[in-house]
mmCIF file of C-alpha atoms and ligand atoms in Angstrom:
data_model
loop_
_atom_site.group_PDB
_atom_site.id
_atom_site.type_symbol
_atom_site.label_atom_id
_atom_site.label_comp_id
_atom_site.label_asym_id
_atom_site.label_seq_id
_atom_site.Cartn_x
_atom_site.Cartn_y
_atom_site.Cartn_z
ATOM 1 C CA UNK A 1 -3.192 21.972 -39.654
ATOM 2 C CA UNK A 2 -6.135 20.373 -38.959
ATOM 3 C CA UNK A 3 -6.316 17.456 -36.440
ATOM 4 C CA UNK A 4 -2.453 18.070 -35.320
ATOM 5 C CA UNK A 5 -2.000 19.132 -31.888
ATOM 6 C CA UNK A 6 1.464 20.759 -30.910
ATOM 7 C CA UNK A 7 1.479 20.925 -27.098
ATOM 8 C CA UNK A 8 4.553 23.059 -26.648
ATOM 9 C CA UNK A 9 4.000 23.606 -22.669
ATOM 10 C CA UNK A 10 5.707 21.490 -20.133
ATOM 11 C CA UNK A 11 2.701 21.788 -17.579
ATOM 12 C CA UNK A 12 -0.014 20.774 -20.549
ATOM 13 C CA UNK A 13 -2.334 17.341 -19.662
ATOM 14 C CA UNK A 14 -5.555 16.471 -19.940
ATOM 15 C CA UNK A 15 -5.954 15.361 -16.284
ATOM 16 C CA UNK A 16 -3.039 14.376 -13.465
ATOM 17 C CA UNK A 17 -3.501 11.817 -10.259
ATOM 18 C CA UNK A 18 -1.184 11.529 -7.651
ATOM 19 C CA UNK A 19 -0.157 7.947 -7.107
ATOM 20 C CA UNK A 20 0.975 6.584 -3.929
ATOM 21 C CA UNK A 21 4.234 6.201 -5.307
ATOM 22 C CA UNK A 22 4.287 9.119 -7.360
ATOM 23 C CA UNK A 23 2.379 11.018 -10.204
ATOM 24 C CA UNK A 24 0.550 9.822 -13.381
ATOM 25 C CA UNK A 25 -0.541 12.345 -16.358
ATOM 26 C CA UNK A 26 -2.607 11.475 -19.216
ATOM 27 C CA UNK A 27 -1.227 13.824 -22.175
ATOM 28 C CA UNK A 28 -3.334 12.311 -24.766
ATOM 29 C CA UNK A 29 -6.206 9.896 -25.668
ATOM 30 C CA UNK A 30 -7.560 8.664 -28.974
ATOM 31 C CA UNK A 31 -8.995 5.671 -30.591
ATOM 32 C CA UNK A 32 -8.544 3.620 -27.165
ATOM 33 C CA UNK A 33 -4.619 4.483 -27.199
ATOM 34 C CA UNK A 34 -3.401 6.321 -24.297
ATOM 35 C CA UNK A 35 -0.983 8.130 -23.271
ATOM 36 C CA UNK A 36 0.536 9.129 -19.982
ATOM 37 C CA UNK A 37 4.050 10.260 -18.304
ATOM 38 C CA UNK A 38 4.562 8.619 -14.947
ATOM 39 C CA UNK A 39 6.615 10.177 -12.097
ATOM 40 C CA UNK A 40 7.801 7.593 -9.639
ATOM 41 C CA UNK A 41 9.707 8.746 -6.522
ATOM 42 C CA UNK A 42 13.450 6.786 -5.640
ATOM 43 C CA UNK A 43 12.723 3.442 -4.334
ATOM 44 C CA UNK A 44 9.208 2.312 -5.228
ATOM 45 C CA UNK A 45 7.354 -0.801 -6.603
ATOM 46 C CA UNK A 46 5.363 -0.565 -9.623
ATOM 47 C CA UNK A 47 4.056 -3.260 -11.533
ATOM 48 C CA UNK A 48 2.107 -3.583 -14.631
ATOM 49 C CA UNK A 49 -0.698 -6.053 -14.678
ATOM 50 C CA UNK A 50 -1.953 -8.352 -17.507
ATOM 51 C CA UNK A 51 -4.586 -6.566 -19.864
ATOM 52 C CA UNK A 52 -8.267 -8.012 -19.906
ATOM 53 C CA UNK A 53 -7.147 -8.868 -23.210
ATOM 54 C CA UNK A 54 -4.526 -10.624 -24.911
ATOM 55 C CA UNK A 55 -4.278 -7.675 -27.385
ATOM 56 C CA UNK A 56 -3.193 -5.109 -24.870
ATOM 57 C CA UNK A 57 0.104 -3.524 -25.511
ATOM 58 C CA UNK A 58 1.457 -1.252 -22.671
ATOM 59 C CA UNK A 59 5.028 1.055 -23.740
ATOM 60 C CA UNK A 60 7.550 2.257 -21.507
ATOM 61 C CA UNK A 61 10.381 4.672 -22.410
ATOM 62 C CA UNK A 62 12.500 5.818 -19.326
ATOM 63 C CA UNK A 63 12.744 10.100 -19.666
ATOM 64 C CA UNK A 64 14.594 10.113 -16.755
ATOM 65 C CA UNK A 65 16.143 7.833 -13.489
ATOM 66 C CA UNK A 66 16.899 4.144 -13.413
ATOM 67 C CA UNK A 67 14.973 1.060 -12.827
ATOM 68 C CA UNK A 68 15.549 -2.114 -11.917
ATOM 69 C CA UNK A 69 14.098 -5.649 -12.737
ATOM 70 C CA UNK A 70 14.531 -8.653 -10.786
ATOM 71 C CA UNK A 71 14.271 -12.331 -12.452
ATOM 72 C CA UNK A 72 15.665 -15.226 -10.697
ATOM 73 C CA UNK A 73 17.924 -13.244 -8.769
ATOM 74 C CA UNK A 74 19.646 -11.687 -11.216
ATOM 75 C CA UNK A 75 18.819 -7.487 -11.787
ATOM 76 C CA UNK A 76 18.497 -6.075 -15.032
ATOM 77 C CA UNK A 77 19.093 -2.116 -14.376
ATOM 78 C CA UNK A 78 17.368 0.038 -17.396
ATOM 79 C CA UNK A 79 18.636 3.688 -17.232
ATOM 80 C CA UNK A 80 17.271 6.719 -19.235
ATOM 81 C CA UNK A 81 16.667 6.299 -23.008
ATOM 82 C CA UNK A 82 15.860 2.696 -22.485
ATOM 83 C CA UNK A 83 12.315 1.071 -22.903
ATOM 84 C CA UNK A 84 10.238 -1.965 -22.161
ATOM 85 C CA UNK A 85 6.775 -2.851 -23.524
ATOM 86 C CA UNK A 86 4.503 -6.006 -22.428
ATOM 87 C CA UNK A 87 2.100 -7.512 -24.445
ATOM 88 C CA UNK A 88 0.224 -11.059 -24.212
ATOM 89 C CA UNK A 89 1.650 -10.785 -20.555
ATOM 90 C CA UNK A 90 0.675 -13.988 -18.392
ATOM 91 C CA UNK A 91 1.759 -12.588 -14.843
ATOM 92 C CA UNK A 92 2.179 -9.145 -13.016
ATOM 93 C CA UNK A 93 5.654 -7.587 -13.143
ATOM 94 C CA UNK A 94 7.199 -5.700 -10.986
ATOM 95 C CA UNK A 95 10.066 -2.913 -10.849
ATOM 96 C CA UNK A 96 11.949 -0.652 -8.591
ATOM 97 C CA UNK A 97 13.059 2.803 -9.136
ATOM 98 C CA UNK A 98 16.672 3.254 -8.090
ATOM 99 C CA UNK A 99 15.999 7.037 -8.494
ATOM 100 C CA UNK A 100 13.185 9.634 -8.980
ATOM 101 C CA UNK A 101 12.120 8.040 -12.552
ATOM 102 C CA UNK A 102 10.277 9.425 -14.950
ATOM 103 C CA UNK A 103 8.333 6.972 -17.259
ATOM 104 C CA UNK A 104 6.308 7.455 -20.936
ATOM 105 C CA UNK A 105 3.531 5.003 -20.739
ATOM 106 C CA UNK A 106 1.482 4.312 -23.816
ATOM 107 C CA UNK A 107 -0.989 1.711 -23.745
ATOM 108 C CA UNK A 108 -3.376 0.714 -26.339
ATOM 109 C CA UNK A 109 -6.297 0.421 -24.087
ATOM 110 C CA UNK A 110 -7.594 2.996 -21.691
ATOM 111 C CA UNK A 111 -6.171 2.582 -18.117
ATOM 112 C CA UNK A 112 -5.756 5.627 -16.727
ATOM 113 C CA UNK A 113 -9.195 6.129 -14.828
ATOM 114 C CA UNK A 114 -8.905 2.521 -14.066
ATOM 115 C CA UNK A 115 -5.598 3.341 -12.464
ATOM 116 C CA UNK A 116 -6.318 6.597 -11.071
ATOM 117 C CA UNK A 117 -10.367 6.901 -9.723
ATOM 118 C CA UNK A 118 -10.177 3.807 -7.944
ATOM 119 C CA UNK A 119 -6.838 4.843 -5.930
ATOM 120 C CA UNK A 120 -7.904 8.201 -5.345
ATOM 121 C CA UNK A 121 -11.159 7.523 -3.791
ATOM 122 C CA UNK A 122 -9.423 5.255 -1.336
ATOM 123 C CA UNK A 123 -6.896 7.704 -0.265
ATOM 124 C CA UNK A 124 -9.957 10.383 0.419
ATOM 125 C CA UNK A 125 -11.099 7.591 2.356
ATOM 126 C CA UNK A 126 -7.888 7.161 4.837
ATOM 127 C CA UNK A 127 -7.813 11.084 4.758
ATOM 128 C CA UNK A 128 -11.296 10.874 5.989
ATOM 129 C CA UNK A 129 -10.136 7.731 8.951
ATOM 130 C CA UNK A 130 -7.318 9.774 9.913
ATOM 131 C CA UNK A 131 -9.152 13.238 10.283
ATOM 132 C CA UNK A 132 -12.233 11.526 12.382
ATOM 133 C CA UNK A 133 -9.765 9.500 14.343
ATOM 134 C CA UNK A 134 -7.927 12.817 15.545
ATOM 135 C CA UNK A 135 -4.919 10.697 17.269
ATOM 136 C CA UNK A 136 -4.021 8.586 13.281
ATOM 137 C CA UNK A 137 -2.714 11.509 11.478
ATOM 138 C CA UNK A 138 -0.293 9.600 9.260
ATOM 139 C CA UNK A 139 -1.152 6.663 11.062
ATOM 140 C CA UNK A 140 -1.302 4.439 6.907
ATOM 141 C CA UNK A 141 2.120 5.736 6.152
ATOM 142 C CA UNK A 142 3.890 4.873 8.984
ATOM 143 C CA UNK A 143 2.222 0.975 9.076
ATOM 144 C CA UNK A 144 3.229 1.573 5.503
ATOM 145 C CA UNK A 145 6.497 2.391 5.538
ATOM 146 C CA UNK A 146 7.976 -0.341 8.198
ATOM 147 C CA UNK A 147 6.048 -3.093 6.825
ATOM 148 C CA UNK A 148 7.571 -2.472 3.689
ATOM 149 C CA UNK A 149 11.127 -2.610 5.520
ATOM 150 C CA UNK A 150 10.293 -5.819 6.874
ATOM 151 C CA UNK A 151 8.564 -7.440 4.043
ATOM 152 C CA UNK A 152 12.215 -6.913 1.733
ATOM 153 C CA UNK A 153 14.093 -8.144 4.569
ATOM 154 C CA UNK A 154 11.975 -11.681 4.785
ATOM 155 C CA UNK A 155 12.552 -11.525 0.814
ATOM 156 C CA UNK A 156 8.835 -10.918 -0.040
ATOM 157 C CA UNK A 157 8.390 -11.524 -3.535
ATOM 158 C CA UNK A 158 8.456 -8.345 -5.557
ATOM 159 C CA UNK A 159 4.651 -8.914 -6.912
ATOM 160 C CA UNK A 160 3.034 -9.073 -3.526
ATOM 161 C CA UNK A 161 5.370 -6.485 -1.883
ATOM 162 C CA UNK A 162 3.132 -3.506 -3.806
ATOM 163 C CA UNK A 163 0.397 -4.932 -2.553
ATOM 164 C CA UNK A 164 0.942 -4.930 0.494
ATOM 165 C CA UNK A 165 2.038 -1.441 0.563
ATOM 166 C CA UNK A 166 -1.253 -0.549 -0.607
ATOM 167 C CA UNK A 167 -2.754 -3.138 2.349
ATOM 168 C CA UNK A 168 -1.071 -1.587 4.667
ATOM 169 C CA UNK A 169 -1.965 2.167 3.718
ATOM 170 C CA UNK A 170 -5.535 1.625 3.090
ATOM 171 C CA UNK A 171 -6.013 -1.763 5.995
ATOM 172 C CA UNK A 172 -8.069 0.863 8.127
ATOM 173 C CA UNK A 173 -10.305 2.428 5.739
ATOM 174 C CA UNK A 174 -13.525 0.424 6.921
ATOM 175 C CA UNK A 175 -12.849 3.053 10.093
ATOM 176 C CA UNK A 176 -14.746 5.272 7.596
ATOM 177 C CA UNK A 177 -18.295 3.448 8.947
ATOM 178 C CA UNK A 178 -17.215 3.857 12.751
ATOM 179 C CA UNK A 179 -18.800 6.904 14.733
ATOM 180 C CA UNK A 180 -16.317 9.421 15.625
ATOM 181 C CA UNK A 181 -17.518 9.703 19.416
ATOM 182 C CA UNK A 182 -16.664 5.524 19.848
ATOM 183 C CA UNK A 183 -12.975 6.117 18.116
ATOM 184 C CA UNK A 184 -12.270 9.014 20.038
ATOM 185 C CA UNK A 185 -14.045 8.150 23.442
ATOM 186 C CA UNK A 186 -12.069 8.509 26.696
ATOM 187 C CA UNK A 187 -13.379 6.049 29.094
ATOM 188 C CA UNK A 188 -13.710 2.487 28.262
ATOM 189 C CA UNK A 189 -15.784 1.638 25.353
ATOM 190 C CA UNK A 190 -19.052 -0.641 25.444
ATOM 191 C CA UNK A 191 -19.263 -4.138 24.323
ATOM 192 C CA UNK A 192 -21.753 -2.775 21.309
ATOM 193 C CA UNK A 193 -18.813 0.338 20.814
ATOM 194 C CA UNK A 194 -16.817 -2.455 20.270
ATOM 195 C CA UNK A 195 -18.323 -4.513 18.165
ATOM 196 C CA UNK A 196 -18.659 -1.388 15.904
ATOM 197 C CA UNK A 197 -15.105 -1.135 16.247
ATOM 198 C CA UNK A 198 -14.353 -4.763 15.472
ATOM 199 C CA UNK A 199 -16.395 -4.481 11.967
ATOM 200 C CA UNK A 200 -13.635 -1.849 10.234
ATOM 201 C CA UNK A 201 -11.518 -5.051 8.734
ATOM 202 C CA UNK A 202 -14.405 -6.503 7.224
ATOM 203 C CA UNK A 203 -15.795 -2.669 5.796
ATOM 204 C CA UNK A 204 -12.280 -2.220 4.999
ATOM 205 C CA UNK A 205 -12.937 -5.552 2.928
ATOM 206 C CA UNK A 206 -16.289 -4.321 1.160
ATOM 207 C CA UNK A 207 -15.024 -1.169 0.417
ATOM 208 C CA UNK A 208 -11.635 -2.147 -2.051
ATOM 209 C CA UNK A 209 -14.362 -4.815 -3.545
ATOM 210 C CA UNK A 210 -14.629 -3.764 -7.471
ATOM 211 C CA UNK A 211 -11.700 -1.856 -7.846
ATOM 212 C CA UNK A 212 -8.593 -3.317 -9.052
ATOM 213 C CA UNK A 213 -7.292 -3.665 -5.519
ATOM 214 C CA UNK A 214 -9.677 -6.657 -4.857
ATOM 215 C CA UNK A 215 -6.252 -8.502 -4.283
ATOM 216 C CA UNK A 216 -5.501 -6.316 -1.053
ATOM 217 C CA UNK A 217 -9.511 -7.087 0.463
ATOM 218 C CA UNK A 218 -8.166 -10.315 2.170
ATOM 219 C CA UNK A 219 -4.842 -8.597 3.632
ATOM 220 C CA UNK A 220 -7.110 -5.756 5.136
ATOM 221 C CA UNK A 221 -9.898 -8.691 6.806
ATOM 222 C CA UNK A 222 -7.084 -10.151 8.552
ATOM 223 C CA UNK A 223 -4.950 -7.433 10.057
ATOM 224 C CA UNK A 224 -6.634 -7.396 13.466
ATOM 225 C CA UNK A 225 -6.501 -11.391 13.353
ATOM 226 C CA UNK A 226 -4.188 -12.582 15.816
ATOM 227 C CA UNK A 227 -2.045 -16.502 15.512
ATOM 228 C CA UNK A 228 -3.623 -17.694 18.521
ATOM 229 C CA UNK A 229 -7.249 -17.099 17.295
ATOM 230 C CA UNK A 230 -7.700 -14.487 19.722
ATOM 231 C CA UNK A 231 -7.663 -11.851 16.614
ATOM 232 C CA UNK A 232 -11.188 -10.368 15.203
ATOM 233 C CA UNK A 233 -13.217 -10.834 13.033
ATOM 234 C CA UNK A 234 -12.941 -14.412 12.240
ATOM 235 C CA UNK A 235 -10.419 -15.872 15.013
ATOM 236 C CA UNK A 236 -8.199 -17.075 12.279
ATOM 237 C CA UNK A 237 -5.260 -18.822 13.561
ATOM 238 C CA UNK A 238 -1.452 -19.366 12.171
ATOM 239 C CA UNK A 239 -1.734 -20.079 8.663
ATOM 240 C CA UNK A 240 -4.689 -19.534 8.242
ATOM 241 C CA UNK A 241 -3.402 -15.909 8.256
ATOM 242 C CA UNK A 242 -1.662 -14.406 5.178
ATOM 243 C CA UNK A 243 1.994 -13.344 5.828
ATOM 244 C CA UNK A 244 1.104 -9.654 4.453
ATOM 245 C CA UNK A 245 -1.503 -9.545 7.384
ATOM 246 C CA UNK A 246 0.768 -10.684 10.205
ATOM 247 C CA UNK A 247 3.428 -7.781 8.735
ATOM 248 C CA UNK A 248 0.458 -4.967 9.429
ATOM 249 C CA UNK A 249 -0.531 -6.806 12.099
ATOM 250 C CA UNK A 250 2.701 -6.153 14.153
ATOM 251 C CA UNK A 251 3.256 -2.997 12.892
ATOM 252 C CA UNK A 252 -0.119 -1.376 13.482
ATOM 253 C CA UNK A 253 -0.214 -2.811 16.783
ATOM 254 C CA UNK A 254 3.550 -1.102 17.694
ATOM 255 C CA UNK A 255 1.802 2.573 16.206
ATOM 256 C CA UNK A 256 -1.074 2.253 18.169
ATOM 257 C CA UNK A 257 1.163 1.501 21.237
ATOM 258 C CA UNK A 258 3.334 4.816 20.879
ATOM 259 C CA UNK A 259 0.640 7.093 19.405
ATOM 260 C CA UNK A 260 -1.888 9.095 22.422
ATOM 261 C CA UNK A 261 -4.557 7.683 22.945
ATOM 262 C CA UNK A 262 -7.937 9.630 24.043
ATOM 263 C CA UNK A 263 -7.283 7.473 27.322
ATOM 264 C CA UNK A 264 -3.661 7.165 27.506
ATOM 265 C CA UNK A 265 -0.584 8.939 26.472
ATOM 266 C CA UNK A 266 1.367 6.759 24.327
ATOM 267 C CA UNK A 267 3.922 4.409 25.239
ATOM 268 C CA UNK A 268 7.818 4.332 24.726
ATOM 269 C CA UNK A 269 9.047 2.747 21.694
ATOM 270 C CA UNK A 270 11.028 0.252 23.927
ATOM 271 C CA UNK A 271 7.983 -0.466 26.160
ATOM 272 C CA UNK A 272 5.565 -0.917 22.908
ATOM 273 C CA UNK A 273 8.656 -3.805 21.651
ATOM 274 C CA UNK A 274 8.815 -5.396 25.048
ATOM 275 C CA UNK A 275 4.878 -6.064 24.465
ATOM 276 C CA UNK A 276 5.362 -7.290 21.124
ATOM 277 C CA UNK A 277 7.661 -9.722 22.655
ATOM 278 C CA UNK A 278 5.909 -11.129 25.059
ATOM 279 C CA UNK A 279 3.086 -11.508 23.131
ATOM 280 C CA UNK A 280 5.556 -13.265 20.214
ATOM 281 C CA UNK A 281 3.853 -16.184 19.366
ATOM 282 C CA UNK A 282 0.691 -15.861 20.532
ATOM 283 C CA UNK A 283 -0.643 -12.325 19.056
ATOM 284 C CA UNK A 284 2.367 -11.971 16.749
ATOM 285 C CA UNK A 285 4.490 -14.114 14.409
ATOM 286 C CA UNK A 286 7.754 -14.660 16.214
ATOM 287 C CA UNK A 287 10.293 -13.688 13.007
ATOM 288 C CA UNK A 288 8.225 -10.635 12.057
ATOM 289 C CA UNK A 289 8.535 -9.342 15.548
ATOM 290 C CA UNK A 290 12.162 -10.198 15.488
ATOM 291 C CA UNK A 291 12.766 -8.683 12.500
ATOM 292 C CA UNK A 292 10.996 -5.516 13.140
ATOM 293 C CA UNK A 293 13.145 -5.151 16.220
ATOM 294 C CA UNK A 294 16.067 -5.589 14.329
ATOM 295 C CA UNK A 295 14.911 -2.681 12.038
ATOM 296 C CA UNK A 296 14.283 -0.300 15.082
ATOM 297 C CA UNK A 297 16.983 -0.921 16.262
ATOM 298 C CA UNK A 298 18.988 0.213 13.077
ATOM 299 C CA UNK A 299 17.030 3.442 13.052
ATOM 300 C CA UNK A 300 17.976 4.465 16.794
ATOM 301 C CA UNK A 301 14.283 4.279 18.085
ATOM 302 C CA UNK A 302 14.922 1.024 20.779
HETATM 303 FE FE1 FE2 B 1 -7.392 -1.597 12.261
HETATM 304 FE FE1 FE2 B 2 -4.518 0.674 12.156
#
């Protein structure tokens, strides 16, 4: 019949992304509407956003897993077969998947470039950092993954803890503009080397301007910015500094510590704490250092 279309094949879609937290698909498209399947992997933040528009209606029917949504401190769990839709929404909301989830996601205005090009381009970009900087490989997830553990234990609120997971995975992406003979020199770098160096959080900045993660520009200035105002490039001090910053902050500082170095083999989990800790306070925010030891500890690394 003309103008149906029977897709009867499980790997059919017009064009698939890979998200940081999991997969989107776009099956179909027409008239504005679109529509996609979402794969998110256990234990991830999403959040859907307010439309441009008040008009905007965004569906989502739960194929498979469990989420959960937090309001006031009380959860509301949704499990297969249930659905939620927004529409004249005022705020970003945020869930978590309990399990691998898979999510039906129709919205009535196109968002799946939006949501895919602009995320894509930046994680070419840290697989570029990574590959130039030969000693980084995996260097994002890691300052990823731990300040996530520490941002849910000083009860970040769920809205900026996505964020920051993107912060933290893309905070070195200005690296991009740094020659690869200065990041991978042995001997001691020059004070122009380093003032090459010392431009990556501002780049970093530039670069997420324009896409929908203009949010996360701030968080990736500040990460090298230190509570004394001995941190580059703006010698911000205490407050001045956003919480989400100080997280990466610590946490990049500890993987740069235990990762080699073109001059030095890395250091000892316990000996890259102790530095932490003395420097509590003056490079680092005292709790996040605390609990980030705590954490370590847990895992059987300190
Ligand atoms: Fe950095
Ligand atoms: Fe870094």
């Amino acid at each position: 019949m003309q103008g149906l279309h029977i897709i009867n094949d499980k790997e059919k879609y017009i064009e698939k992304v890979n998200q940081k937290s999991g997969e989107l698909a776009l099956l179909a498209k027409g008239d504005g509407t679109e529509i996609m399947t979402m794969e998110i992997k256990s234990n991830k933040l999403f959040s859907v956003d307010p439309g441009d528009t008040d008009e905007v209606m965004e569906f989502f029917y739960l194929l498979k897993g469990s989420v959960v949504y937090q309001e006031d401190e009380k959860d509301t769990i949704l499990y297969q077969g249930d659905y939620f839709y927004v529409q004249h929404l005022k705020e970003p909301v945020t869930f978590k998947t309990l399990k691998e989830t898979g999510l039906l996601y129709v919205s009535s205005k196109p968002v799946f470039h939006f949501l895919s090009n602009d995320i894509k381009e930046l994680y070419e970009i840290v697989k570029k950092v990574e590959k130039k900087d030969i000693y980084t490989h995996d260097h994002g997830k890691r300052v990823e993954e731990y300040s996530f553990k520490i941002a849910e234990r000083l009860n970040l609120p769920r809205e900026r803890m996505e964020l920051l997971c993107y912060s933290a995975l893309f905070h070195d992406i200005g690296k991009v503009n740094v020659p690869d003979k200065i990041l991978n020199k042995p001997d001691r770098l020059t004070e122009n080397e380093m003032n090459k160096i010392k431009k990556h959080p501002s780049d970093g900045y530039e670069m997420v301007k324009g896409t929908f993660l203009e949010s996360i520009g701030k968080i990736i200035e500040q990460h090298h910015e230190r509570i004394d105002g001995s941190g580059y490039p703006n010698g911000l001090k205490g407050n001045e500094i956003f919480l989400e910053a100080k997280i990466i902050g610590v946490v990049d500082s500890y993987d740069a510590m235990i990762s080699d170095r073109p001059y030095r083999k890395g250091l000892g989990s316990r000996v890259a704490v102790e530095e932490l800790q003395r420097l509590s306070n003056r490079h680092y925010d005292e709790k996040i250092v605390k609990v980030f030891t705590e954490i370590l500890k847990e895992e059987g690394k300190i």
